[in-house]
XYZ file of C-alpha atoms in Angstrom:
84
model
C 37.114 104.191 95.854
C 35.004 104.347 99.051
C 34.479 107.861 99.866
C 34.046 108.661 103.811
C 32.043 111.372 105.262
C 32.821 112.419 108.667
C 31.162 115.656 109.869
C 33.208 117.727 113.137
C 33.201 120.756 115.333
C 36.410 122.934 115.074
C 36.654 125.091 118.517
C 38.344 128.074 118.454
C 40.339 129.585 121.337
C 42.346 132.890 121.895
C 46.665 132.218 122.330
C 48.751 134.933 122.757
C 45.800 137.437 121.904
C 45.066 135.509 118.432
C 42.282 133.723 117.281
C 43.686 129.424 116.796
C 41.918 126.573 116.157
C 41.511 124.370 119.588
C 40.122 120.922 119.879
C 37.651 119.299 117.096
C 35.421 116.240 118.284
C 33.093 114.014 115.609
C 29.532 114.007 115.914
C 27.215 111.449 114.595
C 25.158 113.574 112.370
C 25.172 116.417 110.406
C 22.282 117.998 112.198
C 24.282 116.286 115.356
C 27.270 118.851 114.510
C 25.443 121.887 114.174
C 23.764 121.437 117.739
C 26.806 120.482 119.164
C 28.642 123.445 117.513
C 25.809 126.338 119.060
C 25.958 124.353 122.306
C 29.946 124.854 122.349
C 29.609 128.231 121.275
C 28.754 129.635 124.300
C 32.125 128.313 126.140
C 34.332 129.213 123.457
C 35.223 132.137 121.178
C 34.026 130.458 118.366
C 32.906 127.124 116.925
C 32.336 125.676 113.511
C 30.519 122.558 111.806
C 32.061 120.940 109.151
C 31.875 118.129 106.831
C 34.518 116.208 105.389
C 34.393 113.643 102.486
C 37.733 111.494 102.186
C 38.439 108.245 100.539
C 38.188 105.853 103.548
C 41.374 103.726 102.047
C 43.844 106.323 100.974
C 43.033 109.152 103.117
C 42.713 111.615 100.981
C 40.768 114.911 100.835
C 38.021 114.619 98.881
C 36.100 117.648 100.304
C 35.537 119.973 103.373
C 32.459 122.631 104.039
C 31.868 124.810 106.454
C 27.820 124.183 107.939
C 28.042 126.397 110.724
C 29.442 128.710 112.316
C 28.877 130.380 116.032
C 31.154 133.194 117.399
C 34.456 134.440 115.750
C 36.047 132.564 113.098
C 39.105 133.073 111.359
C 38.623 134.648 108.067
C 41.286 132.233 106.464
C 39.751 129.154 108.029
C 37.646 128.153 105.079
C 40.354 127.661 103.026
C 42.607 126.581 105.284
C 40.311 123.658 105.175
C 41.055 122.745 101.728
C 45.014 122.850 102.713
C 44.560 120.128 105.515
């Protein structure tokens, strides 16, 4: 079992008057994800930098954590990460 850590930036957009997840972008490092999320926050209602650890062979999620968030992020977003 080989664990792989991936850093993502999740954007949030408003659709039908609701805040929903937009695009996800991969970042090369934790600090890169933080900086990218912070930079993108000016163009979106909200952004979050995320660390995801998963089994490289099976894709099974080991853990997911929000490293930083900017602007509006849905209250239940942290719980939804564990289910994705």
